[in-house]
mmCIF file of C-alpha atoms in Angstrom:
data_model
loop_
_atom_site.group_PDB
_atom_site.id
_atom_site.type_symbol
_atom_site.label_atom_id
_atom_site.label_comp_id
_atom_site.label_asym_id
_atom_site.label_seq_id
_atom_site.Cartn_x
_atom_site.Cartn_y
_atom_site.Cartn_z
ATOM 1 C CA TRP A 248 0.000 0.000 0.000
ATOM 2 C CA PRO A 249 1.556 3.361 -1.004
ATOM 3 C CA CYS A 250 2.343 5.608 1.952
ATOM 4 C CA ASP A 251 3.694 8.572 -0.004
ATOM 5 C CA VAL A 252 0.359 10.000 -1.144
ATOM 6 C CA PRO A 253 0.238 13.526 0.314
ATOM 7 C CA LEU A 254 -2.672 14.543 2.475
ATOM 8 C CA PRO A 255 -4.607 17.483 1.047
ATOM 9 C CA ASP A 256 -3.707 20.764 2.725
ATOM 10 C CA THR A 257 -7.377 21.526 3.278
ATOM 11 C CA LEU A 258 -7.573 18.826 5.974
ATOM 12 C CA PHE A 259 -5.430 20.979 8.223
ATOM 13 C CA THR A 260 -7.876 23.884 8.105
ATOM 14 C CA ILE A 261 -10.949 22.021 9.396
ATOM 15 C CA SER A 262 -11.270 23.855 12.676
ATOM 16 C CA SER A 263 -14.192 21.794 13.981
ATOM 17 C CA LEU A 264 -12.185 18.550 14.319
ATOM 18 C CA VAL A 265 -12.085 17.097 17.827
ATOM 19 C CA ARG A 266 -10.511 13.698 17.076
ATOM 20 C CA LEU A 267 -8.240 12.975 14.087
ATOM 21 C CA TYR A 268 -6.492 9.743 13.111
ATOM 22 C CA ILE A 269 -4.517 9.558 9.867
ATOM 23 C CA GLY A 270 -2.780 6.502 8.432
ATOM 24 C CA LEU A 271 -0.826 5.467 5.330
ATOM 25 C CA TRP A 272 -0.342 9.019 4.092
ATOM 26 C CA LYS A 273 2.395 11.569 3.658
ATOM 27 C CA LEU A 274 2.133 14.849 5.511
ATOM 28 C CA PRO A 275 2.205 18.006 3.383
ATOM 29 C CA ASP A 276 5.384 20.026 3.194
ATOM 30 C CA THR A 277 6.232 22.558 5.862
ATOM 31 C CA ALA A 278 4.452 25.374 4.044
ATOM 32 C CA GLY A 279 1.219 23.382 4.045
ATOM 33 C CA LEU A 280 1.477 22.566 7.736
ATOM 34 C CA ARG A 281 2.086 26.175 8.715
ATOM 35 C CA GLY A 282 -1.517 26.903 7.867
ATOM 36 C CA ALA A 283 -2.762 24.176 10.201
ATOM 37 C CA SER A 284 -5.356 25.255 12.721
ATOM 38 C CA PHE A 285 -7.046 22.835 15.090
ATOM 39 C CA PRO A 286 -8.553 24.963 17.870
ATOM 40 C CA ASN A 287 -10.826 22.118 19.045
ATOM 41 C CA LEU A 288 -8.619 19.065 18.446
ATOM 42 C CA ARG A 289 -8.221 16.939 21.578
ATOM 43 C CA GLU A 290 -6.958 13.632 20.184
ATOM 44 C CA LEU A 291 -4.474 13.032 17.346
ATOM 45 C CA GLY A 292 -3.268 9.697 15.986
ATOM 46 C CA ILE A 293 -0.526 9.408 13.355
ATOM 47 C CA CYS A 294 -0.146 5.853 12.043
ATOM 48 C CA THR A 295 2.400 4.789 9.389
ATOM 49 C CA VAL A 296 2.657 8.297 7.998
ATOM 50 C CA VAL A 297 5.625 9.666 6.063
ATOM 51 C CA MET A 298 6.701 12.894 7.742
ATOM 52 C CA GLU A 299 9.702 15.128 8.204
ATOM 53 C CA GLN A 300 11.377 16.261 11.397
ATOM 54 C CA GLY A 301 9.371 18.986 13.081
ATOM 55 C CA ASP A 302 6.048 18.088 11.455
ATOM 56 C CA VAL A 303 4.545 16.679 14.652
ATOM 57 C CA GLU A 304 5.663 19.706 16.662
ATOM 58 C CA THR A 305 4.015 22.011 14.106
ATOM 59 C CA ILE A 306 0.684 20.219 14.403
ATOM 60 C CA VAL A 307 0.887 20.135 18.213
ATOM 61 C CA ALA A 308 1.611 23.861 18.288
ATOM 62 C CA SER A 309 -1.503 24.416 16.151
ATOM 63 C CA SER A 310 -3.674 22.453 18.587
ATOM 64 C CA PRO A 311 -4.010 24.474 21.809
ATOM 65 C CA VAL A 312 -6.349 21.997 23.561
ATOM 66 C CA LEU A 313 -4.742 18.739 22.349
ATOM 67 C CA GLU A 314 -4.715 16.146 25.148
ATOM 68 C CA VAL A 315 -3.752 12.850 23.463
ATOM 69 C CA LEU A 316 -0.952 12.318 20.928
ATOM 70 C CA SER A 317 -0.446 8.798 19.563
ATOM 71 C CA ILE A 318 2.213 7.817 17.011
ATOM 72 C CA GLN A 319 2.592 4.364 15.469
ATOM 73 C CA GLY A 320 4.764 2.981 12.696
ATOM 74 C CA SER A 321 7.174 5.874 12.199
ATOM 75 C CA HIS A 322 10.295 4.365 10.637
ATOM 76 C CA LYS A 323 12.372 7.376 9.617
ATOM 77 C CA GLY A 324 13.982 8.103 12.985
ATOM 78 C CA LEU A 325 11.636 10.352 14.905
ATOM 79 C CA ARG A 326 13.081 13.234 16.900
ATOM 80 C CA LEU A 327 10.320 14.678 19.038
ATOM 81 C CA ARG A 328 10.360 17.764 21.248
ATOM 82 C CA LEU A 329 7.234 18.074 23.341
ATOM 83 C CA VAL A 330 6.116 21.597 24.158
ATOM 84 C CA SER A 331 2.438 21.828 25.023
ATOM 85 C CA GLN A 332 0.274 23.403 27.691
ATOM 86 C CA SER A 333 -2.515 20.856 27.174
ATOM 87 C CA LEU A 334 -1.041 17.408 26.382
ATOM 88 C CA ARG A 335 -1.969 14.766 28.961
ATOM 89 C CA CYS A 336 -0.987 11.540 27.195
ATOM 90 C CA VAL A 337 1.739 10.728 24.648
ATOM 91 C CA GLN A 338 1.994 7.211 23.187
ATOM 92 C CA ILE A 339 4.672 6.151 20.693
ATOM 93 C CA CYS A 340 4.494 2.540 19.526
ATOM 94 C CA SER A 341 6.377 0.343 17.044
ATOM 95 C CA SER A 342 8.439 3.262 15.791
ATOM 96 C CA VAL A 343 12.067 4.085 15.170
ATOM 97 C CA VAL A 344 12.700 6.945 17.578
ATOM 98 C CA GLU A 345 16.014 8.760 17.941
ATOM 99 C CA ASN A 346 14.976 10.903 20.877
ATOM 100 C CA VAL A 347 12.002 12.167 22.823
ATOM 101 C CA THR A 348 12.486 15.322 24.861
ATOM 102 C CA VAL A 349 9.772 16.542 27.189
ATOM 103 C CA VAL A 350 10.743 20.211 27.101
ATOM 104 C CA LYS A 351 7.699 21.751 28.762
ATOM 105 C CA ALA A 352 4.496 19.815 29.301
ATOM 106 C CA PRO A 353 2.861 20.973 32.546
ATOM 107 C CA CYS A 354 -0.229 18.749 32.093
ATOM 108 C CA LEU A 355 1.476 15.577 30.815
ATOM 109 C CA GLU A 356 0.350 12.565 32.875
ATOM 110 C CA ARG A 357 1.251 9.574 30.687
ATOM 111 C CA LEU A 358 4.367 8.902 28.633
ATOM 112 C CA ILE A 359 4.230 5.492 26.966
ATOM 113 C CA LEU A 360 7.001 4.209 24.687
ATOM 114 C CA GLN A 361 6.370 0.709 23.369
ATOM 115 C CA GLY A 362 8.026 -1.494 20.783
ATOM 116 C CA GLY A 363 10.878 0.780 19.721
ATOM 117 C CA ARG A 364 14.240 -0.209 18.291
ATOM 118 C CA HIS A 365 16.546 -2.321 20.403
ATOM 119 C CA ALA A 366 20.182 -2.026 21.428
ATOM 120 C CA ALA A 367 20.928 -4.972 19.113
ATOM 121 C CA SER A 368 20.635 -2.477 16.275
ATOM 122 C CA GLY A 369 23.447 -0.467 17.843
ATOM 123 C CA MET A 370 21.130 2.439 18.646
ATOM 124 C CA CYS A 371 18.965 3.388 21.610
ATOM 125 C CA THR A 372 16.306 6.040 22.058
ATOM 126 C CA MET A 373 17.253 9.018 24.191
ATOM 127 C CA VAL A 374 14.378 9.916 26.526
ATOM 128 C CA SER A 375 14.842 13.255 28.283
ATOM 129 C CA ILE A 376 12.476 14.668 30.882
ATOM 130 C CA LEU A 377 13.026 18.358 31.509
ATOM 131 C CA ASP A 378 9.694 19.774 32.678
ATOM 132 C CA ALA A 379 6.738 17.456 33.348
ATOM 133 C CA PRO A 380 5.537 18.128 36.904
ATOM 134 C CA LYS A 381 2.391 15.973 36.580
ATOM 135 C CA LEU A 382 3.949 12.915 34.924
ATOM 136 C CA HIS A 383 2.247 10.041 36.730
ATOM 137 C CA PHE A 384 2.646 7.001 34.414
ATOM 138 C CA PHE A 385 5.884 6.134 32.605
ATOM 139 C CA GLY A 386 6.647 3.023 30.530
ATOM 140 C CA PHE A 387 7.797 0.865 28.936
ATOM 141 C CA LEU A 388 11.267 2.068 29.878
ATOM 142 C CA GLY A 389 14.001 -0.422 29.054
ATOM 143 C CA PRO A 390 17.782 -0.189 29.480
ATOM 144 C CA GLY A 391 18.169 -2.148 26.239
ATOM 145 C CA ASN A 392 16.044 0.350 24.318
ATOM 146 C CA HIS A 393 16.384 3.656 26.091
ATOM 147 C CA VAL A 394 18.913 6.049 27.534
ATOM 148 C CA LEU A 395 17.254 8.106 30.258
ATOM 149 C CA GLY A 396 17.966 11.756 30.850
ATOM 150 C CA ILE A 397 16.501 13.847 33.656
ATOM 151 C CA GLY A 398 16.961 17.574 33.872
ATOM 152 C CA GLY A 399 19.864 17.473 31.445
ATOM 153 C CA THR A 400 21.690 14.643 33.261
ATOM 154 C CA VAL A 401 22.129 11.272 31.564
ATOM 155 C CA ILE A 402 21.405 8.439 34.008
ATOM 156 C CA MET A 403 24.267 5.925 34.045
ATOM 157 C CA ALA A 404 25.432 3.178 36.390
ATOM 158 C CA GLY A 405 27.265 4.676 39.352
ATOM 159 C CA ILE A 406 25.801 8.159 39.068
ATOM 160 C CA LYS A 407 25.131 9.838 42.411
ATOM 161 C CA GLU A 408 21.571 10.512 43.474
ATOM 162 C CA SER A 409 20.480 14.134 43.645
ATOM 163 C CA ALA A 410 17.337 16.216 43.462
ATOM 164 C CA ALA A 411 18.226 16.994 39.850
ATOM 165 C CA THR A 412 18.060 13.329 38.801
ATOM 166 C CA ILE A 413 14.634 12.337 40.117
ATOM 167 C CA VAL A 414 11.073 12.637 38.839
ATOM 168 C CA ALA A 415 9.042 12.688 42.028
ATOM 169 C CA SER A 416 5.629 12.761 40.341
ATOM 170 C CA VAL A 417 5.788 9.263 38.784
ATOM 171 C CA LYS A 418 3.605 6.802 40.716
ATOM 172 C CA ILE A 419 3.325 3.892 38.257
ATOM 173 C CA LEU A 420 6.414 2.718 36.377
ATOM 174 C CA SER A 421 6.801 -0.056 33.801
ATOM 175 C CA LEU A 422 10.226 -1.490 32.919
ATOM 176 C CA ASN A 423 11.292 -3.941 30.197
ATOM 177 C CA VAL A 424 14.474 -5.762 31.237
ATOM 178 C CA ARG A 425 16.659 -8.616 30.008
ATOM 179 C CA PHE A 426 17.953 -9.787 33.382
ATOM 180 C CA GLY A 427 20.352 -12.180 31.641
ATOM 181 C CA LEU A 428 22.396 -9.199 30.427
ATOM 182 C CA PRO A 429 24.354 -7.647 33.324
ATOM 183 C CA ASN A 430 24.561 -4.246 31.619
ATOM 184 C CA GLU A 431 20.774 -4.062 31.492
ATOM 185 C CA ALA A 432 20.142 -5.627 34.896
ATOM 186 C CA ARG A 433 22.417 -3.219 36.742
ATOM 187 C CA MET A 434 20.479 -0.263 35.315
ATOM 188 C CA VAL A 435 17.257 -1.356 37.025
ATOM 189 C CA PRO A 436 18.335 -0.013 40.450
ATOM 190 C CA MET A 437 19.486 3.207 38.781
ATOM 191 C CA PHE A 438 16.093 3.697 37.140
ATOM 192 C CA LEU A 439 14.274 2.997 40.408
ATOM 193 C CA LYS A 440 16.345 5.635 42.175
ATOM 194 C CA CYS A 441 15.102 8.181 39.632
ATOM 195 C CA PHE A 442 11.470 7.536 40.566
ATOM 196 C CA PRO A 443 11.437 7.358 44.383
ATOM 197 C CA ASN A 444 7.669 7.785 44.770
ATOM 198 C CA VAL A 445 6.580 4.843 42.632
ATOM 199 C CA VAL A 446 3.667 2.998 44.247
ATOM 200 C CA ARG A 447 3.161 0.290 41.630
ATOM 201 C CA LEU A 448 5.994 -1.283 39.641
ATOM 202 C CA HIS A 449 5.530 -3.338 36.473
ATOM 203 C CA ILE A 450 8.402 -5.507 35.242
ATOM 204 C CA MET A 451 8.482 -7.314 31.904
ATOM 205 C CA SER A 452 11.317 -9.859 31.864
ATOM 206 C CA ARG A 453 12.618 -10.253 28.315
ATOM 207 C CA LYS A 454 14.466 -13.239 26.917
ATOM 208 C CA CYS A 455 18.088 -12.983 25.820
ATOM 209 C CA ASN A 456 19.018 -14.082 22.326
ATOM 210 C CA GLY A 457 21.707 -16.716 22.650
ATOM 211 C CA SER A 458 23.882 -17.562 25.613
ATOM 212 C CA THR A 459 25.133 -14.693 27.757
ATOM 213 C CA GLY A 460 27.240 -16.736 30.162
ATOM 214 C CA LYS A 461 26.794 -16.613 33.915
ATOM 215 C CA PRO A 462 25.883 -13.067 34.916
ATOM 216 C CA SER A 463 27.325 -11.557 38.060
ATOM 217 C CA LEU A 464 24.510 -9.625 39.687
ATOM 218 C CA ASN A 465 24.372 -7.852 43.011
ATOM 219 C CA PHE A 466 21.121 -5.981 43.428
ATOM 220 C CA GLN A 467 21.869 -5.436 47.099
ATOM 221 C CA GLU A 468 23.971 -2.475 46.030
ATOM 222 C CA GLY A 469 20.986 -1.144 44.135
ATOM 223 C CA PRO A 470 18.098 0.999 45.324
ATOM 224 C CA THR A 471 18.112 1.752 49.024
ATOM 225 C CA GLU A 472 15.004 1.185 51.111
ATOM 226 C CA SER A 473 14.366 4.931 51.156
ATOM 227 C CA ALA A 474 14.391 4.965 47.348
ATOM 228 C CA MET A 475 11.744 2.220 47.341
ATOM 229 C CA LEU A 476 9.767 3.490 50.299
ATOM 230 C CA HIS A 477 6.481 3.872 48.459
ATOM 231 C CA ILE A 478 6.451 0.707 46.311
ATOM 232 C CA LYS A 479 3.486 -1.337 47.523
ATOM 233 C CA GLU A 480 2.678 -3.508 44.512
ATOM 234 C CA MET A 481 4.792 -5.227 41.880
ATOM 235 C CA TYR A 482 3.676 -7.124 38.782
ATOM 236 C CA PHE A 483 6.460 -9.267 37.337
ATOM 237 C CA ARG A 484 5.608 -10.731 33.912
ATOM 238 C CA GLU A 485 7.247 -13.517 31.881
ATOM 239 C CA PHE A 486 8.986 -15.065 34.918
ATOM 240 C CA ARG A 487 11.092 -18.092 33.904
ATOM 241 C CA GLY A 488 13.194 -18.649 37.030
ATOM 242 C CA GLU A 489 16.393 -17.226 35.538
ATOM 243 C CA GLN A 490 19.250 -16.295 37.838
ATOM 244 C CA GLY A 491 18.900 -12.573 37.233
ATOM 245 C CA GLU A 492 15.148 -12.653 37.844
ATOM 246 C CA VAL A 493 15.599 -14.478 41.155
ATOM 247 C CA ALA A 494 18.365 -12.086 42.232
ATOM 248 C CA PHE A 495 16.086 -9.127 41.586
ATOM 249 C CA LEU A 496 13.180 -10.660 43.514
ATOM 250 C CA LYS A 497 15.463 -11.440 46.452
ATOM 251 C CA SER A 498 16.507 -7.801 46.529
ATOM 252 C CA ILE A 499 13.004 -6.346 46.441
ATOM 253 C CA PHE A 500 11.101 -8.830 48.637
ATOM 254 C CA PRO A 501 12.829 -7.856 51.927
ATOM 255 C CA LYS A 502 12.126 -4.178 51.459
ATOM 256 C CA VAL A 503 8.749 -2.477 51.625
ATOM 257 C CA LEU A 504 6.679 -4.426 49.122
ATOM 258 C CA GLU A 505 3.171 -5.455 50.234
ATOM 259 C CA THR A 506 1.856 -7.393 47.240
ATOM 260 C CA ALA A 507 3.688 -9.167 44.426
ATOM 261 C CA VAL A 508 2.004 -10.763 41.428
ATOM 262 C CA ILE A 509 4.414 -13.074 39.605
ATOM 263 C CA ILE A 510 3.155 -14.017 36.152
ATOM 264 C CA MET A 511 4.952 -17.056 34.812
ATOM 265 C CA ALA A 512 5.678 -17.167 31.082
ATOM 266 C CA ASN A 513 3.603 -19.434 28.874
ATOM 267 C CA PRO A 514 5.754 -22.552 28.231
ATOM 268 C CA SER A 515 3.941 -23.057 24.923
ATOM 269 C CA PHE A 516 5.633 -19.925 23.592
ATOM 270 C CA THR A 517 8.686 -19.710 25.862
ATOM 271 C CA PRO A 518 10.342 -23.092 26.560
ATOM 272 C CA PHE A 519 11.407 -23.415 30.210
ATOM 273 C CA SER A 520 10.800 -25.701 33.188
ATOM 274 C CA VAL A 521 7.733 -24.622 35.137
ATOM 275 C CA ALA A 522 8.774 -26.824 38.083
ATOM 276 C CA VAL A 523 12.235 -25.269 38.253
ATOM 277 C CA ALA A 524 10.820 -21.757 37.937
ATOM 278 C CA PHE A 525 8.403 -22.411 40.779
ATOM 279 C CA SER A 526 11.171 -23.774 43.007
ATOM 280 C CA LYS A 527 13.239 -20.663 42.254
ATOM 281 C CA LEU A 528 10.332 -18.453 43.230
ATOM 282 C CA LYS A 529 9.960 -20.315 46.528
ATOM 283 C CA GLU A 530 13.689 -19.837 47.084
ATOM 284 C CA ALA A 531 13.372 -16.103 46.499
ATOM 285 C CA SER A 532 10.355 -15.888 48.797
ATOM 286 C CA GLU A 533 12.371 -17.167 51.781
ATOM 287 C CA VAL A 534 13.412 -13.562 52.401
ATOM 288 C CA ILE A 535 9.906 -12.233 51.928
ATOM 289 C CA ARG A 536 8.391 -9.501 54.057
ATOM 290 C CA CYS A 537 5.341 -8.747 51.959
ATOM 291 C CA CYS A 538 1.926 -9.953 53.059
ATOM 292 C CA GLN A 539 1.263 -12.028 49.950
ATOM 293 C CA VAL A 540 2.712 -13.325 46.724
ATOM 294 C CA LEU A 541 0.440 -14.518 43.964
ATOM 295 C CA LEU A 542 1.695 -16.758 41.164
ATOM 296 C CA LEU A 543 -0.198 -16.839 37.868
ATOM 297 C CA LYS A 544 0.543 -18.542 34.579
ATOM 298 C CA SER A 545 0.166 -16.648 31.340
ATOM 299 C CA THR A 546 -1.918 -18.261 28.624
ATOM 300 C CA GLY A 547 -0.961 -15.702 25.994
ATOM 301 C CA PRO A 548 2.049 -15.169 23.728
ATOM 302 C CA GLU A 549 5.361 -13.813 24.914
ATOM 303 C CA GLY A 550 5.085 -10.141 25.741
ATOM 304 C CA GLY A 551 1.292 -10.112 25.639
ATOM 305 C CA LYS A 552 -0.989 -8.434 23.167
ATOM 306 C CA ALA A 553 -0.211 -5.314 21.162
ATOM 307 C CA TRP A 554 -0.547 -1.992 22.933
ATOM 308 C CA SER A 555 -3.942 -0.323 22.580
ATOM 309 C CA PHE A 556 -4.053 3.444 22.047
ATOM 310 C CA LYS A 557 -7.624 3.429 23.334
ATOM 311 C CA GLU A 558 -6.718 1.741 26.617
ATOM 312 C CA GLY A 559 -3.556 3.783 27.028
ATOM 313 C CA SER A 560 -5.434 7.076 26.776
ATOM 314 C CA ASP A 561 -8.410 6.015 28.894
ATOM 315 C CA PHE A 562 -8.104 8.458 31.774
ATOM 316 C CA SER A 563 -10.763 6.575 33.739
ATOM 317 C CA CYS A 564 -8.316 3.648 34.065
ATOM 318 C CA GLU A 565 -6.013 4.232 36.996
ATOM 319 C CA ASP A 566 -3.280 1.974 35.581
ATOM 320 C CA PRO A 567 -2.986 1.631 31.784
ATOM 321 C CA PHE A 568 -0.242 -0.990 32.140
ATOM 322 C CA SER A 569 -2.457 -3.416 34.057
ATOM 323 C CA THR A 570 -4.944 -3.738 31.189
ATOM 324 C CA VAL A 571 -2.335 -5.556 29.097
ATOM 325 C CA GLU A 572 -1.719 -8.109 31.820
ATOM 326 C CA SER A 573 -5.313 -8.766 32.808
ATOM 327 C CA SER A 574 -6.332 -9.826 29.314
ATOM 328 C CA LEU A 575 -3.895 -12.736 29.284
ATOM 329 C CA PHE A 576 -5.513 -14.965 31.854
ATOM 330 C CA THR A 577 -8.282 -17.530 31.990
ATOM 331 C CA PRO A 578 -9.127 -19.496 35.159
ATOM 332 C CA GLU A 579 -5.820 -20.831 36.467
ATOM 333 C CA GLN A 580 -4.635 -22.439 39.661
ATOM 334 C CA SER A 581 -2.881 -19.760 41.695
ATOM 335 C CA LYS A 582 -0.297 -20.195 44.416
ATOM 336 C CA PHE A 583 -0.334 -17.991 47.492
ATOM 337 C CA ILE A 584 2.566 -17.468 49.867
ATOM 338 C CA GLY A 585 1.582 -15.460 52.928
ATOM 339 C CA PHE A 586 2.190 -14.763 56.606
ATOM 340 C CA ASP A 587 -0.072 -14.877 59.604
ATOM 341 C CA GLU A 588 -0.182 -12.190 62.263
ATOM 342 C CA VAL A 589 2.892 -13.493 64.103
ATOM 343 C CA GLY A 590 4.982 -13.876 60.981
ATOM 344 C CA ASN A 591 4.565 -17.609 60.390
ATOM 345 C CA ARG A 592 4.599 -18.585 56.735
ATOM 346 C CA HIS A 593 1.685 -20.402 55.072
ATOM 347 C CA ASP A 594 1.211 -21.729 51.543
ATOM 348 C CA ALA A 595 -2.185 -22.377 50.011
ATOM 349 C CA CYS A 596 -3.706 -23.056 46.619
ATOM 350 C CA CYS A 597 -6.980 -21.869 45.171
ATOM 351 C CA THR A 598 -8.567 -21.376 41.794
ATOM 352 C CA MET A 599 -9.583 -17.850 40.856
ATOM 353 C CA PRO A 600 -11.940 -17.056 37.956
ATOM 354 C CA VAL A 601 -10.284 -14.276 35.948
ATOM 355 C CA ARG A 602 -12.305 -12.943 33.041
ATOM 356 C CA SER A 603 -10.553 -11.464 30.031
ATOM 357 C CA GLY A 604 -10.241 -7.706 30.076
ATOM 358 C CA ARG A 605 -10.744 -7.212 33.798
ATOM 359 C CA SER A 606 -8.342 -4.879 35.536
ATOM 360 C CA LEU A 607 -5.843 -6.230 38.030
ATOM 361 C CA ASP A 608 -7.236 -3.827 40.618
ATOM 362 C CA VAL A 609 -10.461 -5.855 40.725
ATOM 363 C CA LEU A 610 -8.413 -9.057 40.775
ATOM 364 C CA ASN A 611 -6.358 -7.807 43.715
ATOM 365 C CA TYR A 612 -9.517 -6.976 45.650
ATOM 366 C CA GLU A 613 -10.897 -10.463 45.152
ATOM 367 C CA LEU A 614 -7.568 -12.071 45.994
ATOM 368 C CA GLY A 615 -7.473 -10.074 49.194
ATOM 369 C CA MET A 616 -10.836 -11.578 50.121
ATOM 370 C CA VAL A 617 -9.591 -15.100 49.389
ATOM 371 C CA SER A 618 -6.282 -14.755 51.219
ATOM 372 C CA ALA A 619 -7.654 -12.838 54.210
ATOM 373 C CA SER A 620 -6.944 -15.824 56.457
ATOM 374 C CA PHE A 621 -3.238 -15.174 56.007
ATOM 375 C CA GLY A 622 -3.531 -11.824 57.756
ATOM 376 C CA SER A 623 -0.739 -9.318 57.291
ATOM 377 C CA ARG A 624 2.740 -9.192 58.648
ATOM 378 C CA PRO A 625 3.534 -6.247 60.962
#
């Protein structure tokens, strides 16, 4: 399908538009875009569109009430500078992105980067956050895909913590990590230090291509308890019982976590030993301090379903990252590991009905009802 057919300039003068999605086109030249005027546009989607550097910024500048910007299938090497008084949600999926710089976005709540190029290509995406005081959701940040910059400082292993290298507003963070690669694994603590007020942490454990040898990991030198003070819930997806995964869980379990949902990979898509993975999880849970751990088994493909712009920009959903996870499960036998009121450990099994599309918040509520007999550990 040809993607180089230019959009008519007249489209960019329809001032009554509130929602606009364009796909498989070529944006007009700069002169045509300068006449753009979208005084009522609140939602813009650009999907597999040929465009030049600066085109997106021109449209955003012409849309004073724009709240949602979604970009998919940009393959030219997008360089995006976000300056907007109205943007609340930015989603960039399955695109080649050189850099994203949040210059000034006082209303931005959600920054979602999914399916970009990988370090295997020799290039990573630079993500810089300069001014985003309301940024609440951030994902899917990955040390293999992204280089993080905060306030003009590039976050690297060994960098000292300071007020200039944190984003205190982020409450829900999603990370994509290949724990089998030491260079990626050691960046996880560094990223967590940058977001000290995270309440809910999502981890997607990615497979490594080929053998990486025996990694030497020491997460105990990672984020301090003060840096993780507010983390109450963690959702760990695609667990396979790898050494790096277990090392990470051992480091986070003794800290301040209250609830952990471990979602085992689907062995139909990701060959591994379920029995070994379960034994590794039990090993990691020996140092547990959280009130409960729930083990689920994914029935979907590796990495889950494709990201949905609609779900990602649904402001009524308090966690856009949980919607991806909740759609993967059918009724499965779940394993609980909990503590009673005096700290004694108990294991129990039960079967929970989990309907497709339900949020994990509802699931957590029901699980709390089922596991109430465990109590909570002081």
